Coordinates of C-alpha atoms and ligand atoms in Angstrom, one line a residue:
X1 CA 18.5 4.7 12.7
X2 CA 19.0 1.0 12.2
X3 CA 19.2 -1.8 14.9
X4 CA 21.0 -4.3 12.8
X5 CA 22.2 -4.5 9.2
X6 CA 20.4 -6.7 6.7
X7 CA 21.2 -6.6 3.0
X8 CA 24.1 -5.0 1.2
X9 CA 25.2 -1.4 0.5
X10 CA 25.8 0.1 -2.9
X11 CA 28.6 2.6 -3.5
X12 CA 25.9 5.3 -3.5
X13 CA 24.9 4.4 0.0
X14 CA 21.6 2.9 -1.2
X15 CA 21.0 -0.3 0.6
X16 CA 19.9 -3.5 -1.1
X17 CA 17.6 -6.1 0.4
X18 CA 15.3 -8.7 -1.0
X19 CA 12.1 -7.5 0.7
X20 CA 11.1 -4.1 2.2
X21 CA 8.1 -4.1 4.5
X22 CA 6.7 -0.7 5.1
X23 CA 5.2 -0.4 8.6
X24 CA 6.0 -2.2 11.9
X25 CA 2.4 -2.6 13.2
X26 CA 0.4 -5.8 13.4
X27 CA 0.6 -6.6 9.7
X28 CA 4.3 -5.9 9.3
X29 CA 5.2 -7.9 12.3
X30 CA 3.0 -10.8 11.2
X31 CA 4.6 -10.8 7.7
X32 CA 8.0 -10.8 9.3
X33 CA 7.2 -13.7 11.6
X34 CA 6.0 -15.8 8.7
X35 CA 9.0 -14.9 6.5
X36 CA 11.3 -16.0 9.3
X37 CA 9.3 -19.2 9.7
X38 CA 9.9 -19.8 6.0
X39 CA 13.7 -19.2 6.6
X40 CA 13.6 -15.9 4.6
X41 CA 15.8 -13.5 6.4
X42 CA 16.7 -10.9 3.8
X43 CA 14.1 -8.3 4.6
X44 CA 13.8 -5.0 6.6
X45 CA 10.8 -3.3 8.2
X46 CA 10.9 0.4 7.6
X47 CA 9.1 2.1 10.5
X48 CA 8.6 5.9 10.7
X49 CA 8.3 6.0 14.5
X50 CA 10.9 4.9 17.0
X51 CA 9.1 1.8 18.3
X52 CA 7.0 -1.1 16.9
X53 CA 3.3 -1.4 17.2
X54 CA 1.6 0.9 14.7
X55 CA -1.9 2.0 15.6
X56 CA -1.7 0.0 18.8
X57 CA 1.4 2.1 19.8
X58 CA -0.2 5.5 18.7
X59 CA -3.7 5.1 20.2
X60 CA -3.0 5.4 23.9
X61 CA -6.1 7.3 24.8
X62 CA -7.7 6.5 28.2
X63 CA -9.9 3.4 27.8
X64 CA -8.4 2.3 24.5
X65 CA -9.0 -1.4 24.0
X66 CA -9.9 -3.8 21.3
X67 CA -13.5 -4.5 20.6
X68 CA -12.7 -8.0 19.3
X69 CA -11.8 -10.7 21.7
X70 CA -8.0 -10.8 22.2
X71 CA -7.8 -14.6 21.7
X72 CA -9.1 -13.9 18.2
X73 CA -7.4 -10.5 17.7
X74 CA -3.9 -12.0 17.7
X75 CA -1.9 -14.3 15.5
X76 CA -2.7 -18.0 15.3
X77 CA 1.1 -18.5 15.0
X78 CA 1.9 -16.4 18.1
X79 CA -0.8 -17.3 20.7
X80 CA -0.8 -15.4 24.0
X81 CA -2.1 -17.3 27.0
X82 CA -1.6 -14.3 29.2
X83 CA -4.4 -11.9 28.0
X84 CA -5.8 -10.4 31.2
X85 CA -9.3 -9.8 29.8
X86 CA -11.6 -11.0 27.1
X87 CA -11.1 -7.6 25.4
X88 CA -7.6 -6.6 26.4
X89 CA -6.6 -3.0 26.8
X90 CA -4.2 -1.2 24.4
X91 CA -1.1 -1.4 26.7
X92 CA -1.4 -5.2 26.7
X93 CA -1.9 -5.4 22.9
X94 CA 1.2 -3.2 22.4
X95 CA 3.2 -5.3 24.8
X96 CA 2.1 -8.4 22.9
X97 CA 3.4 -7.0 19.7
X98 CA 6.7 -6.1 21.3
X99 CA 6.9 -9.6 22.7
X100 CA 6.3 -11.0 19.2
X101 CA 9.3 -9.0 18.0
X102 CA 11.5 -10.3 20.7
X103 CA 10.4 -13.9 20.6
X104 CA 10.8 -14.1 16.8
X105 CA 14.1 -12.2 16.8
X106 CA 12.8 -9.4 14.6
X107 CA 14.6 -6.5 16.2
X108 CA 17.5 -6.7 13.7
X109 CA 15.1 -6.4 10.8
X110 CA 13.6 -3.1 12.1
X111 CA 14.9 0.3 10.8
X112 CA 13.3 3.1 12.8
X113 CA 12.8 6.7 11.9
X114 CA 12.3 6.0 8.2
X115 CA 9.2 7.6 6.8
X116 CA 8.6 6.4 3.3
X117 CA 8.4 9.4 0.9
X118 CA 8.6 7.7 -2.5
X119 CA 8.8 4.3 -4.1
X120 CA 9.2 3.6 -7.8
X121 CA 9.4 0.4 -9.8
X122 CA 12.2 0.0 -12.3
X123 CA 11.3 -2.6 -14.9
X124 CA 14.9 -2.9 -16.1
X125 CA 16.3 -3.9 -12.8
X126 CA 13.0 -5.4 -11.6
X127 CA 13.4 -3.6 -8.4
X128 CA 11.7 -1.1 -6.2
X129 CA 13.6 2.0 -5.1
X130 CA 12.2 3.1 -1.7
X131 CA 13.2 6.6 -0.6
X132 CA 12.6 7.5 3.0
X133 CA 13.2 10.6 5.1
X134 CA 16.5 9.0 6.2
X135 CA 17.8 6.8 3.4
X136 CA 17.3 4.9 0.2
X137 CA 16.6 1.2 -0.4
X138 CA 16.4 -1.1 -3.3
X139 CA 14.3 -4.3 -3.1
X140 CA 12.7 -6.9 -5.3
X141 CA 9.6 -7.1 -3.2
X142 CA 7.7 -4.3 -1.5
X143 CA 5.0 -5.1 1.2
X144 CA 2.9 -2.1 2.2
X145 CA 1.9 -2.9 5.8
X146 CA 1.3 0.7 6.7
X147 CA -2.3 0.2 8.0
X148 CA -5.6 1.9 7.0
X149 CA -6.0 3.4 10.4
X150 CA -2.7 5.1 11.0
X151 CA -3.1 8.7 9.9
X152 CA -5.7 10.7 11.9
X153 CA -8.1 13.1 10.3
X154 CA -8.6 16.6 11.8
X155 CA -11.6 18.2 10.2
X156 CA -11.0 21.7 8.7
X157 CA -13.2 23.7 10.9
X158 CA -13.3 27.5 10.2
X159 CA -11.4 29.4 12.9
X160 CA -9.7 26.3 14.5
X161 CA -6.4 28.1 14.2
X162 CA -7.7 31.0 16.3
X163 CA -8.6 28.7 19.3
X164 CA -6.5 29.6 22.3
X165 CA -7.1 26.5 24.2
X166 CA -5.5 23.0 23.8
X167 CA -6.3 20.8 20.8
X168 CA -5.4 17.1 20.1
X169 CA -6.7 14.0 18.3
X170 CA -7.5 10.9 20.2
X171 CA -4.9 8.9 18.2
X172 CA -2.2 11.4 19.4
X173 CA -3.4 11.7 23.0
X174 CA -1.6 14.4 25.0
X175 CA -1.0 12.7 28.3
X176 CA 0.9 15.8 29.5
X177 CA -2.3 17.9 29.4
X178 CA -4.2 17.7 32.7
X179 CA -7.9 17.5 32.0
X180 CA -8.9 17.8 35.6
X181 CA -11.4 20.6 36.1
X182 CA -11.3 21.7 32.4
X183 CA -14.2 22.4 30.1
X184 CA -13.7 20.0 27.2
X185 CA -15.3 19.6 23.8
X186 CA -15.2 16.1 22.3
X187 CA -15.9 16.0 18.6
X188 CA -17.1 12.7 17.3
X189 CA -18.9 9.7 18.8
X190 CA -17.2 6.8 17.0
X191 CA -15.3 3.7 18.3
X192 CA -12.6 5.8 19.9
X193 CA -14.7 8.5 21.5
X194 CA -17.1 6.0 23.2
X195 CA -14.1 4.4 24.8
X196 CA -12.4 7.6 26.2
X197 CA -15.5 9.7 27.1
X198 CA -16.4 7.5 30.1
X199 CA -12.7 7.8 31.3
X200 CA -12.5 11.6 31.1
X201 CA -16.0 12.4 32.1
X202 CA -15.3 12.1 35.9
X203 CA -12.2 14.3 35.5
X204 CA -13.5 17.3 33.6
X205 CA -15.8 20.1 34.9
X206 CA -17.9 20.1 31.7
X207 CA -17.9 17.9 28.7
X208 CA -19.6 19.1 25.5
X209 CA -20.0 16.0 23.3
X210 CA -20.5 17.0 19.6
X211 CA -22.5 14.2 18.0
X212 CA -23.1 14.3 14.3
X213 CA -24.5 10.8 14.0
X214 CA -25.4 8.5 16.9
X215 CA -23.7 5.1 16.8
X216 CA -25.5 1.7 17.5
X217 CA -24.1 0.4 20.7
X218 CA -24.4 -3.1 22.1
X219 CA -23.4 -4.5 25.6
X220 CA -19.7 -5.3 25.8
X221 CA -19.7 -8.4 28.1
X222 CA -16.0 -8.0 29.1
X223 CA -14.5 -10.1 31.9
X224 CA -11.1 -10.6 33.5
X225 CA -9.7 -14.0 32.5
X226 CA -9.2 -16.0 35.6
X227 CA -5.8 -17.4 36.6
X228 CA -6.9 -21.0 36.2
X229 CA -7.9 -20.3 32.6
X230 CA -4.5 -18.7 31.8
X231 CA -2.7 -21.7 33.3
X232 CA -4.8 -24.0 31.2
X233 CA -4.0 -22.0 28.0
X234 CA -0.3 -22.1 29.0
X235 CA -0.1 -25.8 29.8
X236 CA -2.6 -27.1 27.2
X237 CA -2.4 -24.7 24.2
X238 CA -5.0 -26.7 22.4
X239 CA -7.6 -25.3 24.8
X240 CA -6.9 -21.8 23.7
X241 CA -7.0 -22.9 20.1
X242 CA -10.5 -24.4 20.9
X243 CA -11.6 -21.0 22.4
X244 CA -10.3 -19.2 19.3
X245 CA -12.1 -21.6 17.0
X246 CA -15.4 -21.1 19.0
X247 CA -15.0 -17.3 18.8
X248 CA -14.2 -17.5 15.1
X249 CA -17.4 -19.5 14.5
X250 CA -19.5 -17.3 16.7
X251 CA -18.3 -14.2 14.8
X252 CA -18.9 -15.7 11.4
X253 CA -22.6 -16.0 12.4
X254 CA -22.4 -12.3 13.4
X255 CA -21.8 -11.5 9.7
X256 CA -25.5 -12.2 8.9
X257 CA -26.9 -8.7 9.7
X258 CA -24.5 -7.1 7.3
X259 CA -25.9 -9.0 4.4
X260 CA -29.5 -9.3 5.5
X261 CA -31.3 -6.1 6.6
X262 CA -34.1 -8.1 8.3
X263 CA -31.5 -9.7 10.7
X264 CA -30.0 -6.2 11.2
X265 CA -33.4 -4.9 12.2
X266 CA -33.8 -7.8 14.7
X267 CA -30.4 -6.9 16.2
X268 CA -31.5 -3.3 16.6
X269 CA -34.0 -4.4 19.2
X270 CA -31.1 -5.7 21.4
X271 CA -29.3 -2.4 21.0
X272 CA -32.4 -0.3 21.8
X273 CA -33.0 -2.4 24.9
X274 CA -29.4 -1.6 26.0
X275 CA -30.1 2.1 25.4
X276 CA -33.4 2.0 27.3
X277 CA -31.8 0.2 30.2
X278 CA -29.0 2.8 30.6
X279 CA -30.7 6.1 29.6
X280 CA -33.9 7.0 31.4
X281 CA -34.4 10.5 30.0
X282 CA -36.6 10.2 26.9
X283 CA -35.2 13.4 25.3
X284 CA -31.6 12.3 25.7
X285 CA -32.5 8.8 24.5
X286 CA -34.1 10.3 21.4
X287 CA -30.8 12.1 20.7
X288 CA -28.8 8.9 21.1
X289 CA -31.1 6.8 18.9
X290 CA -29.7 6.1 15.4
X291 CA -32.0 6.5 12.4
X292 CA -30.0 4.2 10.0
X293 CA -29.8 0.4 9.8
X294 CA -27.6 -1.2 12.4
X295 CA -24.2 -2.2 10.9
X296 CA -24.1 0.6 8.3
X297 CA -21.5 2.1 10.6
X298 CA -19.3 0.1 12.9
X299 CA -21.4 -1.5 15.6
X300 CA -19.9 -0.4 18.9
X301 CA -19.6 -2.3 22.2
X302 CA -19.8 -0.4 25.5
X303 CA -21.3 -0.8 29.0
X304 CA -20.1 2.6 30.3
X305 CA -20.6 5.1 27.5
X306 CA -24.4 5.7 27.9
X307 CA -24.1 6.0 31.8
X308 CA -21.2 8.6 31.3
X309 CA -23.4 10.6 28.9
X310 CA -26.2 10.8 31.4
X311 CA -24.0 12.5 34.0
X312 CA -24.8 16.1 34.8
X313 CA -21.5 17.5 33.6
X314 CA -22.1 16.1 30.0
X315 CA -24.1 17.8 27.4
X316 CA -24.7 16.1 24.0
X317 CA -24.7 18.7 21.3
X318 CA -26.4 17.7 18.0
X319 CA -26.4 21.1 16.4
X320 CA -23.9 21.2 13.6
X321 CA -20.5 22.8 14.3
X322 CA -20.2 26.1 12.3
X323 CA -16.8 27.3 13.4
X324 CA -14.3 27.6 16.2
X325 CA -13.3 30.9 17.9
X326 CA -10.7 31.8 20.4
X327 CA -12.8 30.6 23.4
X328 CA -14.9 27.8 22.1
X329 CA -16.9 26.0 19.5
X330 CA -19.7 27.8 17.7
X331 CA -22.7 25.8 16.5
X332 CA -25.1 26.5 13.6
X333 CA -27.6 28.1 16.0
X334 CA -25.0 30.8 16.9
X335 CA -24.3 29.4 20.4
X336 CA -20.7 29.4 21.6
X337 CA -19.8 26.4 23.7
X338 CA -16.9 27.9 25.7
X339 CA -14.2 25.3 26.3
X340 CA -10.5 25.0 27.4
X341 CA -9.7 22.0 25.2
X342 CA -11.0 20.3 22.0
X343 CA -10.4 16.6 21.6
X344 CA -11.0 15.2 18.1
X345 CA -12.3 11.6 17.9
X346 CA -12.8 12.1 14.2
X347 CA -11.2 9.0 12.8
X348 CA -8.5 8.2 10.1
X349 CA -7.6 8.6 6.5
X350 CA -8.8 5.0 5.6
X351 CA -10.0 5.6 2.0
X352 CA -7.4 8.2 1.2
X353 CA -4.2 6.4 1.9
X354 CA -1.4 9.0 2.5
X355 CA 1.2 6.8 0.7
X356 CA -0.8 6.5 -2.6
X357 CA 0.7 9.5 -4.3
X358 CA 4.2 8.3 -3.5
X359 CA 4.1 4.7 -5.0
X360 CA 4.9 4.7 -8.7
X361 CA 4.3 1.6 -10.9
X362 CA 5.8 0.3 -14.1
X363 CA 4.1 2.9 -16.4
X364 CA 5.1 5.7 -14.1
X365 CA 1.6 6.3 -12.7
X366 CA 1.2 6.5 -9.0
X367 CA -1.4 4.5 -7.0
X368 CA -3.3 7.8 -6.4
X369 CA -3.4 8.3 -10.3
X370 CA -4.6 4.7 -10.7
X371 CA -7.2 4.8 -8.0
X372 CA -8.6 8.3 -8.7
X373 CA -10.1 8.5 -5.2
X374 CA -11.3 4.9 -5.0
X375 CA -8.7 2.4 -3.9
X376 CA -9.0 -1.1 -5.4
X377 CA -6.7 -4.2 -5.7
X378 CA -6.8 -7.8 -6.8
X379 CA -7.9 -9.7 -3.7
X380 CA -7.0 -6.6 -1.7
X381 CA -3.4 -7.7 -2.0
X382 CA -1.8 -7.0 -5.5
X383 CA -2.2 -4.4 -8.2
X384 CA -1.8 -4.5 -12.0
X385 CA 1.0 -2.3 -13.3
X386 CA 2.7 -2.5 -9.8
X387 CA 4.8 -5.6 -10.0
X388 CA 6.1 -7.3 -6.8
X389 CA 3.9 -5.0 -4.7
X390 CA 1.7 -6.4 -1.9
X391 CA -0.7 -4.7 0.4
X392 CA -1.7 -6.1 3.8
X393 CA -5.1 -4.9 4.9
X394 CA -5.4 -3.3 1.4
X395 CA -8.6 -2.2 -0.3
X396 CA -11.7 -4.2 0.6
X397 CA -10.2 -6.4 3.3
X398 CA -11.9 -4.7 6.3
X399 CA -14.6 -6.5 8.3
X400 CA -17.6 -5.4 10.3
X401 CA -18.0 -8.6 12.2
X402 CA -14.7 -10.3 13.1
X403 CA -11.0 -9.9 13.6
X404 CA -9.0 -8.3 10.8
X405 CA -6.0 -10.3 12.0
X406 CA -7.6 -13.3 10.3
X407 CA -7.7 -11.3 7.0
X408 CA -4.0 -10.3 7.5
X409 CA -3.0 -13.9 8.1
X410 CA -4.8 -15.0 4.9
X411 CA -3.1 -12.2 2.9
X412 CA 0.3 -13.1 4.3
X413 CA -0.2 -16.7 3.1
X414 CA -1.1 -15.4 -0.3
X415 CA 2.1 -13.3 -0.4
X416 CA 4.1 -16.4 0.6
X417 CA 2.4 -18.4 -2.1
X418 CA 3.2 -15.8 -4.8
X419 CA 6.9 -15.7 -3.6
X420 CA 7.0 -19.5 -3.9
X421 CA 5.5 -19.3 -7.4
X422 CA 8.1 -16.8 -8.5
X423 CA 10.8 -19.0 -7.3
X424 CA 9.3 -22.1 -9.0
X425 CA 9.0 -20.2 -12.3
X426 CA 12.3 -18.4 -11.9
X427 CA 10.4 -15.1 -12.4
X428 CA 11.8 -11.7 -11.7
X429 CA 8.4 -9.9 -11.5
X430 CA 4.8 -10.8 -10.9
X431 CA 1.6 -8.7 -11.0
X432 CA -2.1 -9.5 -11.5
X433 CA -3.4 -9.4 -15.0
X434 CA -5.4 -6.2 -15.5
X435 CA -8.5 -8.1 -16.8
X436 CA -8.4 -10.5 -13.8
X437 CA -8.2 -7.6 -11.4
X438 CA -11.0 -5.7 -13.1
X439 CA -13.2 -8.9 -13.1
X440 CA -12.5 -9.4 -9.4
X441 CA -13.2 -5.7 -8.5
X442 CA -16.5 -5.7 -10.5
X443 CA -17.7 -8.8 -8.8
X444 CA -16.7 -7.4 -5.4
X445 CA -18.7 -4.2 -5.9
X446 CA -21.7 -6.2 -7.2
X447 CA -21.6 -8.1 -3.9
X448 CA -21.2 -5.0 -1.8
X449 CA -24.3 -3.4 -3.3
X450 CA -26.4 -5.9 -1.2
X451 CA -24.7 -5.1 2.1
X452 CA -26.0 -2.8 4.8
X453 CA -22.8 -0.7 4.5
X454 CA -23.9 0.5 1.0
X455 CA -27.6 0.6 1.5
X456 CA -28.2 1.1 5.2
X457 CA -28.9 4.8 5.0
X458 CA -25.7 6.2 6.6
X459 CA -22.5 7.9 5.5
X460 CA -19.5 6.1 7.0
X461 CA -15.7 6.0 6.6
X462 CA -16.2 2.7 4.7
X463 CA -17.3 4.8 1.6
X464 CA -14.7 6.8 -0.2
X465 CA -14.9 10.2 -1.8
X466 CA -16.5 8.7 -4.9
X467 CA -19.2 7.0 -2.8
X468 CA -17.8 3.5 -3.4
X469 CA -17.1 1.1 -0.6
X470 CA -13.4 0.5 -0.9
X471 CA -12.7 -0.7 2.6
X472 CA -14.8 -3.8 3.4
X473 CA -15.0 -7.4 2.3
X474 CA -18.6 -8.4 1.6
X475 CA -18.5 -12.0 2.9
X476 CA -17.4 -14.1 5.8
X477 CA -13.7 -14.5 6.8
X478 CA -13.9 -18.2 5.7
X479 CA -14.8 -17.1 2.2
X480 CA -11.9 -14.7 2.1
X481 CA -9.5 -17.3 3.3
X482 CA -10.7 -19.7 0.6
X483 CA -10.5 -16.9 -2.1
X484 CA -6.9 -15.9 -1.4
X485 CA -5.5 -19.2 -0.1
X486 CA -3.5 -20.1 -3.1
X487 CA -2.6 -17.7 -5.9
X488 CA -4.6 -18.4 -9.1
X489 CA -1.7 -18.7 -11.6
X490 CA -3.8 -17.8 -14.6
X491 CA -4.7 -14.5 -13.0
X492 CA -1.0 -13.5 -12.6
X493 CA 1.4 -12.3 -15.2
X494 CA 5.0 -13.5 -14.5
X495 CA 8.0 -12.0 -16.2
X496 CA 11.3 -13.9 -16.5
X497 CA 14.2 -12.6 -14.6
X498 CA 16.1 -10.0 -16.6
X499 CA 19.8 -10.4 -16.8
X500 CA 20.2 -6.7 -15.8
X501 CA 18.2 -7.4 -12.6
X502 CA 20.1 -6.9 -9.4
X503 CA 18.8 -8.8 -6.5
X504 CA 19.2 -8.2 -2.8
X505 CA 21.4 -10.0 -0.3
X506 CA 19.9 -13.3 -1.6
X507 CA 18.0 -14.2 -4.7
X508 CA 14.2 -13.9 -5.2
Ligands
LIG1 P1 -14.8 7.1 13.3 O1 -15.5 5.8 13.6 O2 -14.5 7.4 11.9 O3 -15.6 8.2 14.1 C1 -15.4 9.5 13.8 C2 -16.5 10.3 14.5 O4 -16.2 11.7 14.3 C3 -17.9 10.1 14.0 O5 -18.8 10.2 15.1 C4 -18.0 11.2 13.0 O6 -19.4 11.6 12.8 C5 -17.3 12.3 13.7 N1 -16.9 13.4 12.8 C6 -16.0 13.3 11.8 N2 -15.8 14.5 11.3 C7 -16.6 15.3 11.9 C8 -16.9 16.7 11.8 N3 -16.3 17.5 10.8 N4 -17.8 17.3 12.6 C9 -18.4 16.5 13.5 N5 -18.2 15.2 13.7 C10 -17.3 14.6 12.9 O7 -13.4 7.2 14.1 P2 -12.8 6.4 15.3 O8 -13.8 6.4 16.4 O9 -11.5 6.8 15.6 O10 -12.8 4.9 14.8 C11 -12.3 4.6 13.5 C12 -12.2 3.1 13.4 O11 -11.0 2.7 14.1 C13 -13.3 2.3 13.9 O12 -14.4 2.2 13.0 C14 -12.7 1.0 14.2 O13 -12.5 0.2 13.0 C15 -11.3 1.4 14.6 N6 -11.3 1.4 16.1 C16 -11.3 0.2 16.7 C17 -11.3 0.2 18.1 C18 -11.4 -1.1 18.7 O14 -12.0 -1.3 19.7 N7 -10.9 -2.2 18.1 C19 -11.3 1.3 18.8 C20 -11.2 2.6 18.2 C21 -11.2 2.6 16.8 P3 -20.2 10.8 11.6 O15 -20.5 9.5 12.2 O16 -21.4 11.7 11.4 O17 -19.4 10.7 10.4

């Protein structure tokens, strides 16, 4: 389904366009806005769903909100003076993204219902062929904006298929299922679960909370933004920019614990005080106390999770899950926790990107073949042997301390810089030199070794199947912005335009 037609059609029905963006979430929308601001219009955004918004469309579980202040978790080039709260809830974030699409006239660039199933680079035509469940595209430039937190993980628990109750994942919340009066198992105690547990606890008759590892939790300090402040932001936009700058600076300081274990241990005192203030039962408190260094897993913010867990209808189960049977969840001690529904808050395929086996580079190898279980990229954005391919929020661009939207913006500027370089040099293809990429990746992993994520004594989704941290950036946002600001020409290999190359509706 397409909302407008961009590009040209070949006789075969394959459509040609200059740039294909895969994914219409935060990153894809940001890329599209900046392309339009550069007067580049020959692009489409292929979106597998039927609406924009990505993970902020799909995660509609009760209590879903961002744990980074909205004024910082939004685009600098699309400020929103109307945020209702410091940490705005999911419906508002999704509405913000839909408004960005409308205000920047992006609807005509969206093609919905197109799940990308294969992309291959052709070195003769210097183009990507992108095959989706609905059609085929050819493009000079491919931007993967499909998000690291878009595909949920359901653990393979023995017997799960025999369970006769209701099952769903928090990222695909079943709003039609009435939880009132039900006995519910929640599996997982990560960022998602700690937001929906307090919302469902008053509804259910019994909540069995299966906790494998307790998270570190800090007070949230959320507030409604008063009307006068919104008016101020609306009428004097510089005031909201000043707030954003202050939040940016404050969060840069919050990076310290991730590099310095001594600072992390100091911060633990604050988190333990929060736990003591909210949980009086020493046995329950002991269950909820982490044994790894703060920051090793994502630090969570909540004022209502601990109080919910202390309610009489909640039991925290720390015994490992052995299996599932028709009527409930069986733990390693042989006990069956009889339930009507199981809700998985078990996270996403962040280090095992579902698209990796379907993206084929110049030599015919896929990203999955190249990465062999451990994604890596030059500056998290480009990949040797995969010309004209860009990742937004690619390998090692995640953060523990600030807004990833700042990282996305920096990457978008890098992409625009590379496109400009191609134009200046009349190049048909560009990719990082293999030695430059390998130098960058080695340096990155040396730096990561000193961080709490690698050495804090926990096992988190930041580490991939090989044990390497392929998700996070080991410095401040400022350092990333400086690193990727302008493409280092010597690190890139440019190929002249081939005469056989066919471009999209307009030239590269
Ligand atoms: P997550 O942080 O990966 O948490 C998954 C939870 O499920 C963990 O408690 C994990 O235990 C548990 N788990 C996984 N497999 C299990 C199994 N087989 N048996 C028992 N327990 C199992 O996932 P998430 O909560 O969905 O959050 C993922 C990321 O999304 C966050 O880190 C954050 O970046 C983002 N997020 C952000 C917000 C926000 O406010 N901005 C909100 C939600 C999510 P272990 O800890 O032992 O592995």
